[in-house]
Amino acid sequence: MAWLVVRLAITVSLLYTASAVFEDQVGKFDWRQQFIGKVRFALFDTHSQASKKLLVATDKNVFASLNSRTGDLFWRHVDKTGPEGHIDALLMYGQDAVVVVGNGRLLRSWETTVGGLKWEAVLDTGSFQAAALVGVQDFVKYVAVLKKSAISLHDLSSGSQIWVENLPDSDTVQYQTIYSGGNGLVFVLGFVPNSHIVIVEYKIEDGEIMKKKSVEAAWMSSLENSCAVISSGILLCVDQITQSLYTLPLQSAEQTEMRQIHLQTLDLEVASGFPPVLTSTQPNPAQPPLAEFFLQLSPDHHILLQLKDGLIAPLRDFNPSYLAAFATSGEKTVAAVMSPKNDTACSINLFSADTGRRHLDTTIIYHMDPNGGKPNRLYVHAFLKKDDSVGYRVMVQTEDLTLTFLQQPGRVVWMREEALADVVTMEMVDLPLTGTQAELEGEFGKKADGLLPMVLKRLSSQFILLQAWMAHLWKLFYDARKPRSSVKNEVTIDTLSRDEFNLQKMMVMVTASGKLFGIDSKSGTILWKQYLENIQPNSIFKLIVQRTTAHFPHPPQCTLLIKDKDTGLGSLYVFNPIFGKKSHISVPALPRPVLQTLLLPVIDQDYAKVLLLIDDQYKVTAFPSTKNVLQQLQDTASSIFFYLVDTSQGKLSGFRLRMDLSTELIWEVVIPTEVQKIVAVKGKRANEHVHSQGRVMGDRSVLYKYLNPNLLAVITESTDTHQERSFVGIFLIDGVTGRIVHEAVQRKARGPVHFVHSENWVVYVYWNSKFRRNEFSVLELFEGAELYNSTVFSSLDRPHPPQVLQQSYIFPAPISTLEATLTEKGITSRHLLVGLPSGNILSLPKMFLDPRRPEVVSEQSREENLIPYAPEMPIRTEWFINYNQTVSRVRGIYTAPSGLESTCLVVAYGLDIYQTRVFPSKQFDVLKDDYDYVLISSVLFGLFFATMISKRLAEVKLLNRAWR
Amino acid sequence: MQYFKRLLDVYIALEALFALSWCFSDAEPGPVAGSQSNGDRFKIEGRAIVPGVKTQDWISTARIQVEGEEYVGFLKTDGSFAVNDVPSGSYVVEIVSPSFRFDPVRVDITSKGKMRARLVNYIKTSEVIRQPYPLQIRSSGPHTYFMKRETWGWTDFLMNPMVMMMVLPLLIIVLLPKVVNTNDPEMRKEMEQSMNMLNPNPELPDVSEFMTKLFSKGSSKSGGGNKGSRSVALKRR
């Protein structure tokens, strides 16, 4: 019963705090974009002519079906991250797609129209080498999977294993390829480096080894790419060193040596240092491949060759050419070749595969993005037109992971920016003011003018406002007459301007591939993109806004620090976040590894904040480093402190800047690495405001918050992972003095720990390994009933340690990420945004994470609006701010204040990107969306007319009475 | 026979004991289990049902998550699923779908591969309320993501009890004197009579009897049944 009462109390209290979405708000201020990642395999559904399906498997362990007409997702399946979900191969036959997952561990067949699994088979362990469809008598029935030491055959319709056989001599021979020509045999090709090739022939019915032979091939160092099976089962290899092609019929018994054909006899030569690549095509897995093949001799030289009567003859030389690919439609096989046209464009042409003749009117012009990368993959979708000629569309993937789908004569049907599937960090930048807005702002800036000019200025600005309003009304009127679909006003970089509540911002996103994006937060349109070449694959990025848009004529300025993970060497890239243009500011060279960056509130004469970079010799580099800045730094050096974390030695150290930009060590805290390791260190966000200094208690006294801006929260995990002895520790350390303000340990707990450090509280989540559940713990720091020094906070002068309150709760779901809402002035109550693995983002009122929640309800706690303590945290689907727009693998949530105090902008990123606004205390500063204008005006008019009429009636009555 | 039954009882009790004890001495945490050989990896099987909805309409957006994203499985076209390569331990299995709500289930796998499903209880973690295994997870309906807007209509306004309480007396006060002409002597007489009717008057026994009759009829009607009224009538006689 008591429980019920508590529940009731909670629900009642929630009525006031819940920030839920209303159904009519769907899509009004939120949007989601779904991504798949870098495409590794792409297959067009050629089963039927009308099919729009494009199946893709990506490096993000995603298997998806795209609509090839629009580029939208039909469905998408996101597997586990890491090698266990890695997609090794994708094969397609008819309606079924067979996928090999997790280094050959799972074999899955998908029903591609529905997007559901047809069957799933678990294979034996062993590293995956190759997979192929196997056909018998023009009919594909099986799928063969080659592992390092075994080959297995599975039924295509049920997934059941037909047979599995060990490969002979698998410890010395590297088996790499499978081939089947539809004649009842499966060939497994392997080789011993620089010695010989091994060919094993299996019977399809029972897996019996029919034949096994080895052929001398002393030149061979790899089978993949340099070998292919063409024509009726002839193995073809190319070797760079001997500059030769080698052929060998797989089935012939007599030929025991590979036939060598010198490339010189064909007037060809492989570019030095380039491993030549052979590409063949087998349109139907139940039939032998074609006799035609591509040979790539250098990065931009392909040649189409044909094997005829044992002789190799060139059909067509494509020099220069970037990419070449085969495609089949019906009985016709074509080859598409991409060649450079000029500096900014490429042309793609279609050639018939058997003759090498060019098809007329098949040119597609592909315009390369000057800010993008080079094309590196070409996928061709060929189809038969009504007049039986071959038409085609192509999908081009570039280095910067842009997918472009083109059709003749070069129309871009759709485009996907798959780099956005891996956003590393982001910032939101205010949009610039328009001319009128700047005028108005300017009025308040100068105060030196006299009275009359001020009045005139005021009048003129009011006039400008009136003019703008009239124009706005006119536009509304004009738009209202047009059909709704055509009104959609396009957002371009030129029409960008700040809206009246600063709700629309520029999202600057940095992706792992080194591509930068500028995205309009209102619509999700990509306004600019910039690909940075030569970025190491696992670099660390840090994005810093040095100058906002507030300092007109100076353009806003962002700095991206790119740091190599292995060497630690960094470089700076400075750009304008609104237009994406690179700035021509001279950037300091960073010859030594960068350990820490520090953005100071000190600004130079151009209003750019100063960025300090600390290298591994504790030397400081300032950027920008003008004379003015250096002078300011010298003046303030004694009050500039920073900290460094060395996780390998478990050392936290604090430094102070000296006048000559060298540093001195002030404090050092060592957390012994034998017991625990530092997992994460977080300070507070610099742009955070705290509105109230304390909390009013039930007895009208005030409990003051301990608001230390220099406080660091350090999370440690035990090195011992045994569930009885593992623990999670938290240290609160003052970053200036090194004093440990508080420490707490959670026993029988382990990570991953997610935490938020803000105001006077730290919220952290850990896994309770004893009870196997996630738990939230909240730490709140208070100064007590009196403030020590209410005017200014100094870490050096704080004699009293803060009072620390802590409470823990059960959270009934796993957690992916954690962040807190942020508003302009910090008046609005805070919510925690919890990213769940299900893809939902939960907005949890901070009220629930209050260590002062009482176990026994008293009059005072009721007065304070404290919710009675309940061990389990509620999760309600109404609190999911992204309703059914789930964000897969949410990795980070970014929050930014808007111009409205009630509103916080939220961007969740992971595999998908979702942008929305949240109102933690509801929209208290603007009229609600559903404000009933009709009612209020009808009531007003009604009252007005009622007074008019009753006045008239009263007059008549008075008159009548007078006559009586 | 009796002996056999007893044996069975003992066996069941023992098994329950074993399960309980196992429950407390949990398997190793994730990383250690991950390094185990593939021999002791198991498969969690089950079926998901959304009543009244065809499987092809929802399975493409759904997936099975075991302990967050630690292990992931997909749904077959008939609604069944299997999550492979799960080492022994205790896991929360959840079907995640943006449109339908499924309750999570805790699945315990012993080191020998024995499976057991039970309700998830985060507070009393050792409590066992068994669920069928292979899992049968039935959706409890679509998610409710949205709050209802407070709509405003004339009927809502008029049907408000406060408004009704205010309006009715107003009507009586304003309208009654107008409808009934108080100056008419006949009318006044009638009203007096009706007032007397309401007042219990010993001089007029028939009226009171009429009233009681009326009330008894009314109450029996609300009691709902011809039988009741007849019996009352009988008693009266």
Short mmCIF file of N, CA, C and O in Angstrom, two decimals, chain A residues 23 61 66 84 130 188 212 289 336 341 344 366 371 408 451 503 515 580 691 701 707 771 775 788 816 914 957:
data_model
loop_
_atom_site.label_atom_id
_atom_site.label_comp_id
_atom_site.label_asym_id
_atom_site.label_seq_id
_atom_site.Cartn_x
_atom_site.Cartn_y
_atom_site.Cartn_z
N GLU A 23 2.03 14.67 -30.18
CA GLU A 23 2.01 14.00 -31.48
C GLU A 23 2.10 14.99 -32.63
O GLU A 23 2.71 14.71 -33.66
N ASN A 61 29.32 -2.94 -39.79
CA ASN A 61 28.55 -4.15 -39.52
C ASN A 61 27.06 -3.94 -39.75
O ASN A 61 26.22 -4.39 -38.99
N LEU A 66 18.70 -0.47 -49.78
CA LEU A 66 18.43 0.92 -50.14
C LEU A 66 17.48 0.95 -51.33
O LEU A 66 17.48 0.04 -52.16
N GLU A 84 32.99 -9.59 -34.15
CA GLU A 84 31.95 -10.62 -34.12
C GLU A 84 30.76 -10.29 -35.01
O GLU A 84 29.95 -11.15 -35.33
N ALA A 130 36.86 -17.42 -48.06
CA ALA A 130 36.04 -17.06 -49.21
C ALA A 130 34.71 -17.77 -49.13
O ALA A 130 34.55 -18.76 -48.41
N VAL A 188 38.96 -25.76 -54.89
CA VAL A 188 39.54 -24.91 -53.85
C VAL A 188 40.97 -24.64 -54.26
O VAL A 188 41.73 -25.58 -54.57
N LYS A 212 43.52 -33.97 -56.59
CA LYS A 212 44.30 -32.95 -55.90
C LYS A 212 45.61 -32.84 -56.65
O LYS A 212 46.25 -33.86 -56.94
N PRO A 289 32.54 -18.64 -65.93
CA PRO A 289 32.68 -17.20 -66.15
C PRO A 289 32.98 -16.87 -67.60
O PRO A 289 33.23 -17.76 -68.42
N ALA A 336 31.70 -1.06 -67.58
CA ALA A 336 31.67 0.40 -67.44
C ALA A 336 33.05 0.86 -67.01
O ALA A 336 33.67 0.25 -66.15
N LYS A 341 37.94 13.25 -67.49
CA LYS A 341 37.55 14.09 -68.61
C LYS A 341 38.32 15.39 -68.55
O LYS A 341 39.01 15.77 -69.48
N THR A 344 37.87 18.54 -63.20
CA THR A 344 36.80 18.45 -62.22
C THR A 344 35.77 17.38 -62.56
O THR A 344 34.85 17.16 -61.78
N TYR A 366 30.50 12.52 -64.49
CA TYR A 366 30.53 12.56 -63.03
C TYR A 366 31.38 13.74 -62.61
O TYR A 366 32.57 13.79 -62.91
N ASN A 371 35.84 19.81 -52.94
CA ASN A 371 36.18 19.66 -51.53
C ASN A 371 36.13 18.20 -51.08
O ASN A 371 36.12 17.91 -49.90
N GLN A 408 22.10 8.55 -66.77
CA GLN A 408 22.46 9.31 -67.94
C GLN A 408 21.65 10.61 -67.99
O GLN A 408 20.48 10.60 -67.61
N LEU A 451 21.25 62.94 -27.16
CA LEU A 451 19.87 62.50 -26.99
C LEU A 451 19.14 62.44 -28.33
O LEU A 451 18.49 61.44 -28.66
N LEU A 503 17.38 29.75 -32.40
CA LEU A 503 17.12 28.31 -32.33
C LEU A 503 17.80 27.56 -33.47
O LEU A 503 18.04 26.38 -33.38
N LYS A 515 36.46 14.15 -42.76
CA LYS A 515 35.61 15.06 -43.52
C LYS A 515 34.83 15.93 -42.55
O LYS A 515 34.29 15.43 -41.57
N GLY A 580 32.72 27.18 -44.11
CA GLY A 580 33.57 26.02 -44.30
C GLY A 580 34.88 26.32 -44.98
O GLY A 580 35.60 25.41 -45.35
N HIS A 691 22.23 29.49 -12.08
CA HIS A 691 21.43 30.66 -11.73
C HIS A 691 21.35 30.87 -10.23
O HIS A 691 21.62 31.95 -9.74
N SER A 701 15.52 28.13 5.36
CA SER A 701 16.94 28.43 5.35
C SER A 701 17.49 28.04 3.98
O SER A 701 16.80 27.43 3.18
N LEU A 707 30.17 25.62 -5.55
CA LEU A 707 30.33 25.81 -6.99
C LEU A 707 31.79 26.10 -7.30
O LEU A 707 32.20 27.25 -7.41
N PHE A 771 24.59 -7.62 -8.24
CA PHE A 771 23.17 -7.77 -8.55
C PHE A 771 22.90 -7.73 -10.04
O PHE A 771 21.75 -7.77 -10.46
N GLU A 775 23.49 0.92 -12.13
CA GLU A 775 23.09 1.80 -11.04
C GLU A 775 23.58 3.21 -11.31
O GLU A 775 24.67 3.43 -11.83
N TYR A 788 31.20 30.93 2.35
CA TYR A 788 32.46 31.42 2.91
C TYR A 788 32.80 32.78 2.31
O TYR A 788 33.07 33.74 3.01
N SER A 816 24.11 3.72 -23.07
CA SER A 816 25.16 3.96 -24.06
C SER A 816 25.91 5.25 -23.80
O SER A 816 27.11 5.32 -23.98
N TYR A 914 20.41 12.65 -34.89
CA TYR A 914 19.06 13.12 -34.55
C TYR A 914 19.20 14.46 -33.87
O TYR A 914 20.00 14.64 -32.97
N LYS A 957 -33.61 50.82 -21.31
CA LYS A 957 -34.35 50.61 -20.07
C LYS A 957 -34.45 51.90 -19.26
O LYS A 957 -35.51 52.25 -18.74
#
